[in-house]
Amino acid sequence: MSYTIQSSEKTKSIGSDFETKALLYLMNFRDDSHEIHYFVIDFFNDLTGLDRLSNKSWDLQSKAAKKNFQGDIGKELVTLYKNYSSSFSFDHYILFLGGIADSIRLDNSKNIFDICNIKSQSLTKIENSLLKECIKKTYITAEKASLTEIKKFLTRVIFVIDDKEKSEYIKSIIKVNPLIIPSDTVLEQIFNQIRDVQSSKKNNNMVEGIVLQTKDEFIFYNRHLTNQEIKMMVLNRIINNNILQRGVTPSFIPVFNRIPATEQKDMLEDCQHSIARTIFDKNNSENFWNLFNDIYEIITSNKTLSIDLAYRLVNRELLEKLPFLNMISVIYFMAVIKDGIYDN
């Protein structure tokens, strides 16, 4: 059965900021965040997360307003309901909000909740508002514009109230010693970089009206980011280097020159490949950041030490836990970090 792309949009700056918060919520603040590989932008909805094989999906609609009332919430739920009613199956439905009126929740301290935390009178107003919005939309059939179906749908929805600054969303990606984490100003700059890349995806092709046969066809329209791409943006910014494109950095030259000329190109590519595999190894994310932390401390505490001698100080127990790295790739990684730190 087919699915037609409808109601794609362009958002203003505040909306773009908020959609980036929504993306980083999916990426880092759910128990199942580690499963999400693709973040599909303004395609099925404001944002849709998909796992590596596009078997599992997280559908999300966002609303940046700081005080949404029952009618606003019902109205914003319509695109989630559209997907719930479609021929495609979505596993999770999430409404990501800037805030809601205090009169809606039973417990206002809960910022992630389902309809069990919504007062009965408020829930009725939300249901009626959503029904009214469904009747207006040409992409929802009269059969689907049903209060009975809406009640079933709402049992599947998770409501999330944004309660974090931009910098906090970026800190959630960087699992290192707090002394290494950049200032909030730099963290916000990283957030803005992710936001700008995310926003640019909306201009990558007109998708309104496109008919899909399967969910995984999103891949052909270049409206997505991957978990890996976002991590690389953050890591490259922290060390002021593009790890996978930098080539031979100054600190690595003495080691590089000792490699036979016929082996140098392959060796460099192998180093970059090994580092990439390690960064993107979800099962070893914590071990990678622990290694980064160890290397950073060694380099900043031993500024004059050559990179091959600095390598001898690296925690061997950490290296044993990272199967894609070998001696030369670790030395290269250390050189990239060192030259990123001291380049400026």
Coordinates of N, CA and C in Angstrom, one line a residue, residues 26 32 55 77 119-120 139 162 190 200 232 264 299 325 337:
L26 N 15.5 12.8 20.7 CA 15.4 11.5 20.1 C 16.8 10.8 20.2
D32 N 15.5 4.1 24.4 CA 15.8 3.4 23.1 C 16.5 4.3 22.1
N55 N 13.2 -0.6 10.1 CA 12.2 -1.5 10.6 C 11.4 -0.8 11.7
L77 N -1.6 17.6 17.0 CA -1.6 16.1 17.0 C -2.0 15.6 15.6
K119 N -5.7 15.7 32.8 CA -7.0 15.7 33.4 C -8.1 15.4 32.4
S120 N -9.2 14.7 32.9 CA -10.2 14.2 32.0 C -10.9 15.3 31.2
Y139 N -6.4 15.3 3.7 CA -5.6 14.0 3.7 C -6.1 13.0 4.8
D162 N 9.8 20.3 26.6 CA 11.2 20.7 26.5 C 11.5 21.5 27.8
I190 N 27.8 24.8 18.4 CA 27.7 23.4 17.9 C 26.2 23.1 17.6
S200 N 18.9 23.0 6.3 CA 19.2 22.9 4.9 C 18.6 21.7 4.2
M232 N 30.0 13.2 14.5 CA 31.2 13.7 13.9 C 31.3 15.2 13.9
Q264 N 52.3 4.1 2.9 CA 51.8 5.3 3.6 C 50.4 5.6 3.3
I299 N 47.8 14.6 26.5 CA 48.3 15.6 25.6 C 48.5 17.0 26.3
L325 N 40.7 -0.5 16.9 CA 41.9 0.4 17.0 C 43.2 -0.5 17.1
I337 N 44.1 15.0 17.6 CA 43.6 15.7 18.7 C 44.6 16.8 19.2

